[in-house]
């Protein structure tokens, strides 16, 4: 038996077709080459999911995976990820959530749980250490994610169990349905629909095992040091604990990069009404932290008055404020909190849900969708009551909600009439709340990223806080590679983005290395850790290339390549296609990818030990 | 001599206890000197929100002088202010 610290050493497999479980050992090679999280997800999915299959068919697989740090005291070690072939993009997709689900999975003795096949009837799975049971979920099918967790926790008399589940949106195969545990979401890419297609309602996990590290004294020294630096850092020690991610709202608006009215503008004139400052003074009732995290960036909110009175919410986060607020022209924080809570209960990604609604609003205002086609809803920007009604329809696929539940790109393809310009998606994924037009490096990193319209492959932070000049092209291929490399290793460790200023915004650093080594005892060098990041990134890319992804798919949303920002401090900025193509040439060189096709070269794949991928992509 | 208007955002607004302040500046005063004036005026809590108290280093964040973006980490803090400038202090934060 190999003895790296941090790992449980097993992978649990759940065959939903036959209601059977099995375990396979986590090999030393897999831990050493792919570390955890996205590395495990990409490795399992590449090896086991054939190209071309329907993401919502039984052949797709869904992987819960943690990294080596989950279950330890490393700050933000409460996080974990889910991995699948996305029904929105058709590519590999990873999504992460905080809370405590990942650590509990480790305590139960599993580094990853693979969900396979398709159950005949709705099912949930109970995993208590080595005891795995498949159960009929008919009584909770149709229930919200919160109701589901309450019922299961009560029925099983296990108050400490962690429960991951889907809501009505996942059951109805909404293409941006998510997985919820507690009130945290592994939000993006439609993973909830994949579980829904397998009739997998929930998993209840409870564990009693330890996660061990090789040298406890050294571990405590390294972790204490990082903890102290998190507390002293003005971002993680002051800004995030005070306002959470909503603090970014006014900053982005001040820079003229806050998506507004479906990205027709990037300045929201009523930003003060939806700011983090307003949320703190009007709605926040308590601060909350995920497991093992000293930052406490989560804000619990309660709406006391008005049409949304009585709403209790964990959040909203910045992305949700952008998605349902400025980007839908809504200046009511109270409605945003209600929409956030509804999204969690329905089990939909707030970013994509807000984006398809803003898409529909623009279509409505431009006469592409009539009031008859919107089921009588007056979908003008800013109509908060209509937004709430439409969100419910989407989550349940009712009326026009059925069309929008397909995501903005598919909806636009069906609607036609020029609406394709208003579907602000990258690789089929609705754009997150950071401006590709206003940040050149981030823009390139998104276009070349695995996930497309996500702010989690390349990162906007270093440009937003001025470490890199957001307006110039020089150095942006390096920026894209650097931030993608950092996020890739963070997602294999499964640490939270809130600590990116501690770990390093634009490259893999000794901070990453020290934590990985002190937890695992692998004694990696920095170049070896960079190789792990590159290996995972190229494996994800290989998965996508095997699905047909090529250079021409590394593009931005049409709006961002065609329409300059019309007003405000970033007026005139956009990404003309010829500029993007020029940046891509350099980016591919840095990555070791073929400039003509966008496929990793055979040499790159072989250097990283991805020999099967080299064979598959160069038959 | 002159005056600038300083606008605070996010948690800096809370520490300053105001959305904006009117500050007197000397001729040729730099952004760095203005920040020193602000930390003296608004105290240790304000300073801890823009500088790491254990190292004294500025957190990386943007300061806008009009529409010009001044970075605390790219050596721009010697930028000279002019009478009537509007200076915006944005939030030093990762994540989001």
XYZ file of C-alpha atoms in Angstrom:
715
model
C 0.000 0.000 0.000
C 1.360 3.388 -0.978
C 1.424 6.049 1.695
C 0.829 9.573 0.475
C -0.935 11.691 3.088
C -4.287 13.307 2.437
C -5.863 10.539 0.379
C -8.585 8.094 1.366
C -7.230 5.642 -1.205
C -10.501 4.508 -2.779
C -12.959 5.408 -5.503
C -16.606 4.472 -5.032
C -18.666 3.541 -8.071
C -22.439 3.740 -8.115
C -24.089 1.754 -10.894
C -27.518 3.383 -11.056
C -28.802 0.918 -13.661
C -28.409 -2.098 -11.393
C -28.330 -0.380 -8.003
C -24.944 -1.859 -7.284
C -21.835 -0.325 -5.825
C -18.173 -1.227 -5.971
C -14.895 0.288 -4.958
C -11.620 0.503 -6.803
C -8.321 1.570 -5.302
C -6.949 5.006 -6.015
C -3.565 4.205 -7.482
C -0.383 5.940 -6.429
C 0.200 6.833 -10.072
C -3.172 8.574 -10.340
C -2.505 10.606 -7.193
C 0.990 11.560 -8.306
C 0.065 12.432 -11.892
C -3.349 14.048 -11.399
C -3.366 15.124 -7.718
C -7.153 15.323 -7.175
C -10.272 17.317 -8.053
C -10.256 18.240 -11.728
C -7.338 15.863 -12.331
C -9.345 12.886 -11.100
C -12.467 14.097 -12.887
C -10.697 14.545 -16.215
C -8.836 11.242 -15.955
C -11.949 9.202 -15.155
C -14.111 10.903 -17.767
C -11.506 10.715 -20.524
C -10.933 7.026 -19.887
C -14.555 6.014 -19.442
C -16.825 8.324 -21.451
C -16.807 7.665 -25.172
C -16.739 10.685 -27.503
C -19.997 11.739 -29.075
C -22.327 10.369 -26.417
C -25.348 12.360 -25.269
C -24.481 14.174 -22.016
C -28.005 13.383 -20.828
C -27.828 9.709 -21.792
C -26.879 6.778 -19.554
C -23.388 6.590 -21.086
C -22.340 9.871 -19.503
C -20.774 9.752 -16.069
C -20.779 12.162 -13.163
C -17.899 12.331 -10.721
C -17.761 13.827 -7.242
C -14.102 14.355 -6.409
C -12.023 15.926 -3.677
C -8.342 16.715 -3.497
C -5.773 15.667 -0.910
C -6.480 18.601 1.414
C -10.216 17.949 1.925
C -10.898 16.873 5.459
C -7.811 18.612 6.834
C -7.498 22.028 8.482
C -5.978 23.695 5.419
C -7.945 26.933 4.939
C -10.867 26.490 2.484
C -10.493 22.705 2.516
C -14.276 22.424 2.722
C -14.472 22.748 -1.043
C -14.918 19.942 -3.572
C -15.901 19.483 -7.177
C -18.187 17.676 -9.585
C -17.208 16.651 -13.100
C -19.127 15.548 -16.141
C -19.638 16.056 -19.842
C -21.737 19.203 -19.913
C -25.186 19.234 -21.504
C -24.654 22.935 -22.206
C -21.231 22.904 -23.845
C -20.806 19.256 -24.840
C -17.316 19.402 -23.325
C -15.585 18.430 -20.096
C -16.900 20.550 -17.261
C -15.903 21.094 -13.653
C -17.879 22.938 -10.993
C -17.065 23.427 -7.317
C -18.830 24.297 -4.111
C -17.826 25.128 -0.557
C -19.484 23.773 2.565
C -18.532 20.344 3.940
C -19.523 17.711 1.380
C -15.989 16.973 0.118
C -14.500 16.452 3.588
C -17.352 14.113 4.556
C -16.715 12.037 1.430
C -13.106 11.701 2.540
C -14.125 10.784 6.089
C -16.302 8.052 4.576
C -13.187 6.767 2.834
C -13.489 7.969 -0.766
C -11.483 10.393 -2.883
C -14.080 10.246 -5.614
C -17.560 8.882 -6.248
C -18.484 7.986 -9.820
C -22.159 7.904 -10.777
C -22.863 5.678 -13.791
C -25.813 4.380 -15.847
C -29.428 5.249 -15.296
C -31.896 4.098 -12.668
C -35.326 2.900 -13.732
C -36.966 4.842 -10.934
C -35.904 7.832 -8.851
C -33.227 6.837 -6.382
C -30.971 8.183 -3.709
C -27.850 6.608 -2.283
C -26.845 6.369 1.350
C -23.108 6.092 1.984
C -22.127 5.600 5.604
C -18.468 4.654 5.601
C -18.272 1.244 3.847
C -22.012 0.709 3.897
C -23.633 1.759 0.608
C -27.371 1.463 0.042
C -29.562 2.406 -2.905
C -32.990 3.713 -1.906
C -36.248 4.588 -3.584
C -36.530 8.376 -3.925
C -40.156 8.536 -5.083
C -41.148 10.446 -1.930
C -38.607 13.215 -2.577
C -38.774 13.358 -6.381
C -40.215 16.766 -7.202
C -39.124 18.283 -3.902
C -36.882 21.312 -3.686
C -33.238 20.884 -2.731
C -33.857 22.267 0.756
C -36.908 20.060 1.355
C -34.983 17.055 0.075
C -32.148 17.602 2.510
C -34.514 18.195 5.423
C -36.534 15.057 4.725
C -33.504 12.803 4.268
C -31.678 14.139 7.303
C -34.753 13.571 9.432
C -35.606 10.151 7.975
C -32.094 8.844 8.435
C -31.660 10.434 11.872
C -28.192 11.577 10.894
C -27.951 15.296 11.580
C -24.274 15.363 10.665
C -24.682 13.700 7.288
C -23.782 15.740 4.212
C -26.321 15.615 1.407
C -25.812 16.529 -2.224
C -28.945 16.638 -4.322
C -30.798 18.080 -7.277
C -34.030 20.051 -7.377
C -36.974 20.109 -9.795
C -34.753 21.719 -12.465
C -32.342 18.790 -12.497
C -35.219 16.324 -12.680
C -36.596 18.195 -15.700
C -33.198 18.274 -17.398
C -32.808 22.051 -17.401
C -29.455 22.344 -19.139
C -28.029 24.623 -16.461
C -29.379 22.717 -13.462
C -26.854 22.350 -10.664
C -26.003 20.192 -7.682
C -26.678 21.607 -4.226
C -25.225 20.564 -0.868
C -26.329 22.547 2.143
C -26.933 25.924 0.550
C -23.810 25.732 -1.600
C -23.970 25.059 -5.322
C -21.635 23.295 -7.691
C -23.304 25.695 -10.010
C -22.257 25.740 -13.583
C -22.461 23.623 -16.716
C -25.652 21.647 -16.115
C -24.318 18.884 -13.873
C -27.718 18.729 -12.112
C -29.359 17.729 -15.381
C -26.870 14.876 -15.747
C -27.888 13.573 -12.313
C -31.538 14.099 -13.260
C -31.048 12.043 -16.420
C -29.793 9.213 -14.204
C -32.795 9.678 -11.887
C -30.290 10.270 -9.118
C -31.971 12.571 -6.635
C -29.451 12.686 -3.825
C -26.514 11.175 -2.028
C -26.255 11.140 1.748
C -22.734 10.757 3.075
C -21.468 10.206 6.594
C -17.958 9.142 7.518
C -15.944 8.416 10.613
C -12.468 7.886 9.209
C -9.471 10.185 9.557
C -7.562 12.047 6.882
C -3.921 11.686 7.787
C -0.895 13.834 7.014
C 2.716 12.609 7.243
C 4.064 15.133 9.776
C 1.432 16.703 11.998
C 3.778 19.229 13.623
C 5.061 20.542 10.299
C 1.535 20.526 8.908
C 0.311 22.700 11.800
C 3.216 25.102 11.328
C 2.547 25.565 7.604
C -1.208 25.871 8.057
C -0.913 28.343 10.964
C 1.402 30.475 8.888
C -1.055 30.540 5.995
C -3.954 31.222 8.370
C -2.134 34.260 9.814
C -1.393 35.630 6.367
C -5.022 35.205 5.331
C -6.095 37.216 8.359
C -3.494 39.971 7.746
C -4.210 40.301 4.026
C -6.552 43.277 3.395
C -8.525 41.257 0.839
C -9.060 38.026 2.754
C -8.754 39.503 6.241
C -10.918 42.591 5.803
C -12.716 43.016 2.477
C -14.226 39.552 2.069
C -15.213 39.145 5.738
C -16.927 42.547 5.637
C -18.869 42.509 2.392
C -18.140 39.136 0.818
C -17.938 38.915 -2.954
C -20.714 41.566 -3.382
C -18.036 44.148 -2.520
C -16.849 43.798 -6.108
C -20.093 45.228 -7.522
C -19.295 48.922 -7.153
C -15.649 48.394 -8.112
C -16.604 46.774 -11.409
C -19.138 49.494 -12.090
C -16.596 52.202 -11.331
C -14.251 50.619 -13.875
C -17.103 50.434 -16.383
C -17.046 46.631 -16.553
C -20.294 45.614 -14.853
C -22.505 43.692 -17.286
C -25.743 45.622 -17.616
C -28.958 44.828 -19.518
C -27.577 41.732 -21.202
C -24.184 43.391 -21.720
C -25.623 46.199 -23.836
C -23.804 48.451 -21.375
C -21.247 47.896 -18.628
C -22.311 50.736 -16.364
C -25.379 50.350 -14.160
C -26.820 53.677 -13.106
C -28.497 52.202 -10.031
C -25.491 50.238 -8.796
C -25.589 51.727 -5.306
C -28.930 50.018 -4.716
C -27.461 46.569 -5.362
C -23.994 47.080 -3.873
C -22.281 45.027 -1.212
C -22.457 48.083 1.009
C -26.253 48.267 0.609
C -26.578 44.543 1.195
C -24.545 44.760 4.399
C -26.620 47.611 5.789
C -30.054 46.371 4.719
C -30.067 42.586 4.520
C -27.116 40.860 6.190
C -27.964 39.160 9.470
C -24.902 36.971 9.939
C -21.507 36.072 8.483
C -20.755 32.440 7.771
C -17.704 30.394 6.837
C -17.333 27.085 5.060
C -15.558 24.245 6.812
C -11.942 25.032 7.720
C -12.176 28.572 6.381
C -11.298 31.670 8.414
C -12.545 34.152 5.797
C -16.292 34.041 6.484
C -17.238 35.607 3.160
C -20.735 34.087 3.084
C -23.461 36.519 4.075
C -26.765 35.279 5.436
C -29.499 37.710 4.498
C -33.089 38.345 5.472
C -35.604 40.583 3.717
C -37.725 42.405 6.274
C -40.103 44.504 4.175
C -41.651 44.878 0.736
C -42.902 42.329 -1.769
C -40.072 39.894 -0.996
C -40.376 40.136 2.800
C -39.642 36.901 4.617
C -36.930 35.763 2.202
C -34.039 34.166 4.048
C -31.014 33.489 1.899
C -27.423 32.306 2.038
C -26.021 34.975 -0.256
C -26.458 36.361 -2.842
C -22.893 36.355 -4.105
C -21.546 38.932 -6.548
C -22.229 36.743 -9.578
C -25.886 36.462 -8.629
C -26.187 40.204 -8.011
C -24.813 40.773 -11.501
C -26.917 38.051 -13.111
C -30.338 38.953 -11.689
C -29.486 42.591 -10.926
C -27.557 44.831 -13.298
C -27.704 42.403 -16.214
C -31.497 42.275 -15.976
C -31.731 45.991 -15.168
C -33.144 45.234 -11.710
C -32.168 47.492 -8.803
C -33.817 45.515 -6.007
C -31.458 43.580 -3.742
C -34.531 42.099 -2.101
C -35.639 40.533 -5.385
C -32.114 39.324 -6.048
C -32.114 37.549 -2.675
C -35.470 35.969 -3.519
C -34.243 34.867 -6.956
C -31.089 33.448 -5.383
C -33.065 31.436 -2.860
C -35.456 30.218 -5.554
C -32.556 29.179 -7.764
C -31.015 27.141 -4.962
C -34.305 25.441 -4.215
C -35.072 24.732 -7.872
C -31.451 23.732 -8.355
C -30.388 26.051 -11.159
C -27.176 27.958 -11.767
C -27.871 31.619 -10.965
C -25.441 32.910 -13.613
C -26.966 31.025 -16.515
C -30.516 31.536 -15.216
C -29.969 35.298 -15.019
C -28.326 35.256 -18.428
C -31.158 33.457 -20.219
C -33.625 35.868 -18.610
C -31.602 38.921 -19.707
C -31.392 37.345 -23.168
C -35.187 36.981 -23.235
C -35.601 40.551 -22.005
C -33.484 41.928 -24.826
C -35.372 39.819 -27.361
C -38.646 41.144 -25.914
C -37.573 44.774 -25.958
C -36.347 44.417 -29.553
C -39.609 42.850 -30.685
C -38.162 39.408 -31.362
C -40.300 37.818 -28.642
C -43.915 38.981 -28.356
C -45.933 39.142 -25.147
C -47.877 36.161 -26.410
C -44.652 34.201 -26.766
C -43.603 35.103 -23.210
C -46.851 33.702 -21.767
C -48.095 37.236 -21.144
C -45.050 38.324 -19.159
C -43.946 41.905 -19.707
C -40.259 41.165 -20.010
C -38.901 44.672 -20.037
C -35.550 45.115 -18.327
C -36.075 45.990 -14.692
C -39.389 44.181 -14.269
C -38.548 42.272 -11.102
C -41.957 40.622 -10.710
C -41.766 39.200 -14.238
C -38.238 37.951 -13.600
C -39.370 35.938 -10.585
C -42.248 34.397 -12.553
C -39.982 33.542 -15.463
C -37.374 31.945 -13.183
C -40.029 29.598 -11.790
C -41.150 28.700 -15.318
C -37.570 27.931 -16.366
C -36.891 25.759 -13.328
C -40.023 23.756 -14.075
C -39.833 23.948 -17.887
C -43.264 25.530 -18.169
C -44.346 27.609 -21.174
C -41.531 29.819 -22.443
C -39.443 28.432 -19.603
C -39.131 25.189 -21.553
C -37.362 26.997 -24.391
C -35.090 29.037 -22.108
C -34.214 25.940 -20.054
C -32.187 24.867 -23.085
C -29.746 27.732 -22.431
C -29.328 30.979 -24.333
C -27.428 29.586 -27.324
C -29.922 26.792 -28.074
C -32.864 29.121 -27.432
C -31.435 31.683 -29.868
C -30.924 28.999 -32.496
C -34.618 28.115 -32.218
C -35.867 31.710 -32.089
C -33.657 33.021 -34.912
C -34.471 36.549 -36.169
C -31.000 37.798 -35.263
C -31.350 36.805 -31.614
C -28.033 34.912 -31.845
C -26.208 38.193 -31.166
C -28.028 38.524 -27.857
C -27.053 35.063 -26.624
C -23.954 36.110 -24.702
C -22.331 32.694 -24.468
C -18.858 31.287 -24.912
C -18.726 27.638 -26.040
C -22.409 27.426 -25.177
C -21.961 28.619 -21.590
C -23.551 31.899 -20.531
C -20.944 34.509 -19.656
C -20.178 35.085 -15.975
C -20.176 38.528 -14.351
C -16.765 39.748 -15.484
C -16.114 41.664 -18.653
C -14.136 40.031 -21.451
C -14.315 43.327 -23.352
C -12.825 45.267 -20.451
C -10.015 42.824 -19.559
C -7.899 41.614 -22.456
C -6.040 38.790 -20.725
C -9.150 37.400 -19.120
C -10.882 37.614 -22.496
C -8.227 35.465 -24.178
C -8.160 33.043 -21.250
C -11.906 32.519 -21.444
C -11.864 31.987 -25.200
C -9.174 29.330 -24.871
C -10.529 27.849 -21.643
C -12.022 24.424 -21.117
C -15.324 25.749 -19.838
C -15.908 28.804 -22.044
C -18.102 31.398 -20.342
C -16.697 30.740 -16.892
C -14.631 33.107 -14.744
C -12.849 30.160 -13.177
C -10.381 29.054 -15.867
C -8.634 32.330 -16.626
C -9.206 34.877 -13.894
C -10.203 38.550 -13.970
C -8.752 39.421 -10.560
C -5.185 40.401 -11.460
C -6.452 42.773 -14.134
C -9.225 44.156 -11.944
C -6.850 45.030 -9.130
C -4.153 46.372 -11.426
C -1.444 43.731 -11.237
C -1.723 43.548 -15.003
C -2.870 46.466 -17.150
C -6.286 45.337 -18.348
C -6.314 47.590 -21.416
C -3.193 46.470 -23.242
C -2.526 43.375 -25.361
C 1.120 42.988 -24.433
C 1.745 40.025 -22.150
C -1.791 38.709 -22.378
C -1.003 35.255 -23.753
C 1.282 34.826 -20.750
C -1.466 36.183 -18.506
C -3.982 33.677 -19.864
C -1.603 30.741 -19.453
C -0.487 31.880 -15.995
C -3.936 32.389 -14.529
C -5.241 29.176 -16.101
C -2.297 27.252 -14.656
C -2.971 28.663 -11.193
C -6.680 27.837 -11.315
C -5.996 24.354 -12.657
C -3.767 23.493 -9.722
C -6.174 25.158 -7.266
C -8.967 23.004 -8.672
C -6.931 19.842 -8.300
C -6.234 20.810 -4.673
C -9.859 22.013 -4.431
C -8.987 25.236 -2.620
C -11.306 28.192 -2.899
C -10.716 31.126 -5.260
C -11.009 33.473 -2.290
C -7.444 32.527 -1.404
C -6.034 33.196 -4.875
C -4.325 36.353 -3.582
C -2.538 34.227 -1.006
C -1.543 31.410 -3.362
C -0.672 33.587 -6.349
C -2.883 35.206 -8.943
C -0.871 34.706 -12.090
C 1.238 31.600 -11.617
C 1.817 28.471 -9.592
C 3.914 29.368 -6.555
C 5.677 27.841 -3.584
C 2.488 28.478 -1.612
C 0.713 25.830 -3.705
C 3.741 23.591 -3.483
C 4.163 23.842 0.290
C 0.551 22.956 0.977
C 0.562 20.012 -1.459
C 3.810 18.666 -0.032
C 2.956 19.098 3.625
C -0.370 17.307 3.148
C 0.774 14.533 0.823
C 4.464 14.150 1.547
C 5.085 13.803 -2.189
C 8.091 16.147 -2.011
C 7.294 17.571 -5.415
C 9.405 20.315 -6.946
C 7.767 23.425 -8.376
C 8.375 22.302 -11.995
C 6.770 18.959 -11.163
C 3.704 20.746 -9.790
C 3.544 22.895 -12.914
C 3.671 19.688 -14.955
C 0.691 18.323 -13.024
C -1.254 21.478 -13.856
C -0.246 21.264 -17.522
C -1.125 17.574 -17.604
C -4.614 18.192 -16.278
C -5.190 21.174 -18.580
C -4.069 19.205 -21.613
C -6.171 16.226 -20.584
C -9.246 18.463 -20.381
C -8.313 19.935 -23.762
C -7.857 16.454 -25.189
C -11.312 15.463 -23.967
C -12.746 18.471 -25.767
C -10.692 17.960 -28.929
C -11.857 14.352 -29.051
C -15.391 15.816 -29.084
C -14.449 17.932 -32.113
C -13.248 21.124 -30.453
C -10.814 23.033 -32.657
C -9.139 26.421 -32.935
C -12.261 27.997 -34.433
C -14.160 27.227 -31.232
C -11.755 29.297 -29.123
C -13.753 32.473 -29.613
C -15.635 35.002 -27.565
C -19.339 35.805 -27.537
C -20.379 37.577 -30.742
C -21.313 40.724 -28.859
C -17.850 41.012 -27.305
C -16.110 40.669 -30.691
C -18.438 43.029 -32.507
C -19.752 45.762 -30.218
C -17.422 48.087 -28.283
C -18.493 49.021 -24.754
C -20.726 52.000 -25.526
C -20.187 54.230 -22.485
C -18.337 54.752 -19.239
C -14.693 54.407 -18.205
C -14.103 51.445 -20.517
C -15.870 52.969 -23.513
C -14.586 51.645 -26.810
C -13.043 48.446 -25.484
C -13.841 45.132 -27.177
C -12.046 42.168 -28.719
C -12.008 42.316 -32.521
C -11.628 38.797 -33.997
C -8.301 39.648 -35.651
C -6.861 40.743 -32.289
C -8.057 37.551 -30.666
C -6.558 35.426 -33.439
C -3.210 37.158 -33.013
C -3.243 36.513 -29.268
C -4.229 32.892 -29.844
C -1.159 32.278 -32.014
C 1.135 33.220 -29.155
C -1.035 31.420 -26.627
C -0.880 28.157 -28.614
C 2.900 28.492 -28.843
C 3.143 28.860 -25.082
C 0.843 25.915 -24.548
C 2.513 23.657 -27.091
C -0.645 23.386 -29.158
C -0.901 23.169 -32.934
C -1.651 26.652 -34.229
C -3.701 25.400 -37.128
C -5.962 23.028 -35.262
C -5.729 24.100 -31.617
C -4.999 20.479 -30.639
C -2.108 19.852 -28.220
C 0.863 18.674 -30.265
C 1.938 15.066 -30.051
C 5.161 16.208 -28.385
C 3.276 18.143 -25.714
C 1.046 15.194 -24.915
C 3.965 12.771 -24.801
C 6.029 15.092 -22.602
C 3.191 15.068 -20.076
C 2.720 11.306 -20.248
C -0.602 11.593 -22.074
C 0.301 8.850 -24.531
C -3.227 7.509 -24.998
C -4.407 11.008 -25.842
C -1.601 11.349 -28.398
C -2.773 8.104 -29.989
C -6.418 9.158 -29.996
C -5.844 12.628 -31.420
C -3.202 11.640 -33.977
C -4.612 8.388 -35.403
C -2.466 74.169 -3.111
C -5.675 72.616 -4.323
C -8.408 70.174 -3.475
C -9.346 66.707 -4.650
C -12.499 64.703 -4.123
C -11.838 61.183 -2.847
C -14.514 58.529 -3.407
C -14.503 55.353 -1.345
C -15.956 52.034 -2.402
C -16.855 48.740 -0.754
C -15.233 48.062 2.615
C -13.043 51.183 2.368
C -16.243 53.201 2.477
C -17.157 51.529 5.734
C -13.757 52.185 7.274
C -13.810 55.830 6.199
C -17.373 56.190 7.430
C -18.256 58.252 4.389
C -18.814 57.816 0.656
C -16.462 60.658 -0.237
C -14.182 63.270 1.260
C -12.862 66.625 0.121
C -9.091 66.721 0.749
C -6.642 69.573 0.467
C -3.449 68.797 -1.464
C -0.103 70.545 -1.920
C 1.093 71.462 -5.379
C 2.601 68.395 -7.002
C 1.301 66.029 -4.324
C 1.428 62.390 -5.331
C -1.164 59.654 -4.966
C 1.093 58.002 -2.397
C 1.144 61.166 -0.302
C -2.621 61.476 -0.565
C -3.020 57.933 0.769
C -0.776 58.818 3.699
C -3.039 61.781 4.441
C -6.075 59.504 4.259
C -4.625 56.917 6.634
C -3.769 59.667 9.135
C -7.276 61.031 8.886
C -9.223 57.777 8.949
C -6.996 55.775 11.279
C -5.537 52.333 11.752
C -8.621 50.397 10.666
C -8.629 52.200 7.327
C -4.927 51.533 6.875
C -5.352 47.836 7.659
C -7.777 47.634 4.753
C -5.255 48.800 2.195
C -1.980 47.568 3.664
C -0.878 44.293 5.183
C -0.107 45.305 8.795
C 2.527 42.600 9.186
C 4.554 43.632 6.128
C 3.437 47.230 5.551
C 2.995 46.396 1.866
C 0.097 47.812 -0.106
C -2.593 45.398 -1.094
C -2.851 45.292 -4.875
C -5.735 47.512 -5.935
C -6.636 50.246 -8.382
C -6.948 53.906 -7.646
C -8.676 55.903 -10.365
C -7.683 59.521 -10.898
C -10.450 60.620 -13.197
C -10.415 57.766 -15.694
C -6.739 57.036 -15.304
C -6.031 53.797 -13.450
C -3.225 53.869 -10.910
C -1.992 50.542 -9.581
C -0.560 50.142 -6.096
C 1.759 47.429 -7.374
C 3.000 48.662 -10.744
C 4.956 51.662 -9.445
C 2.337 54.251 -10.387
C 1.927 55.853 -6.969
C 4.199 58.791 -7.802
C 1.463 60.054 -10.110
C 0.962 63.769 -9.373
C -2.461 65.081 -8.545
C -4.050 68.278 -9.820
C -6.569 70.618 -8.309
C -10.085 69.282 -8.912
C -9.102 65.652 -9.494
C -11.605 62.995 -8.522
C -9.806 60.042 -6.907
C -11.622 56.706 -6.509
C -10.266 54.005 -4.190
C -11.465 50.609 -5.375
C -11.617 47.368 -3.467
C -8.484 45.245 -2.923
C -9.922 41.787 -3.200
C -9.521 38.512 -5.014
C -12.257 35.976 -5.476
C -15.689 36.782 -6.817
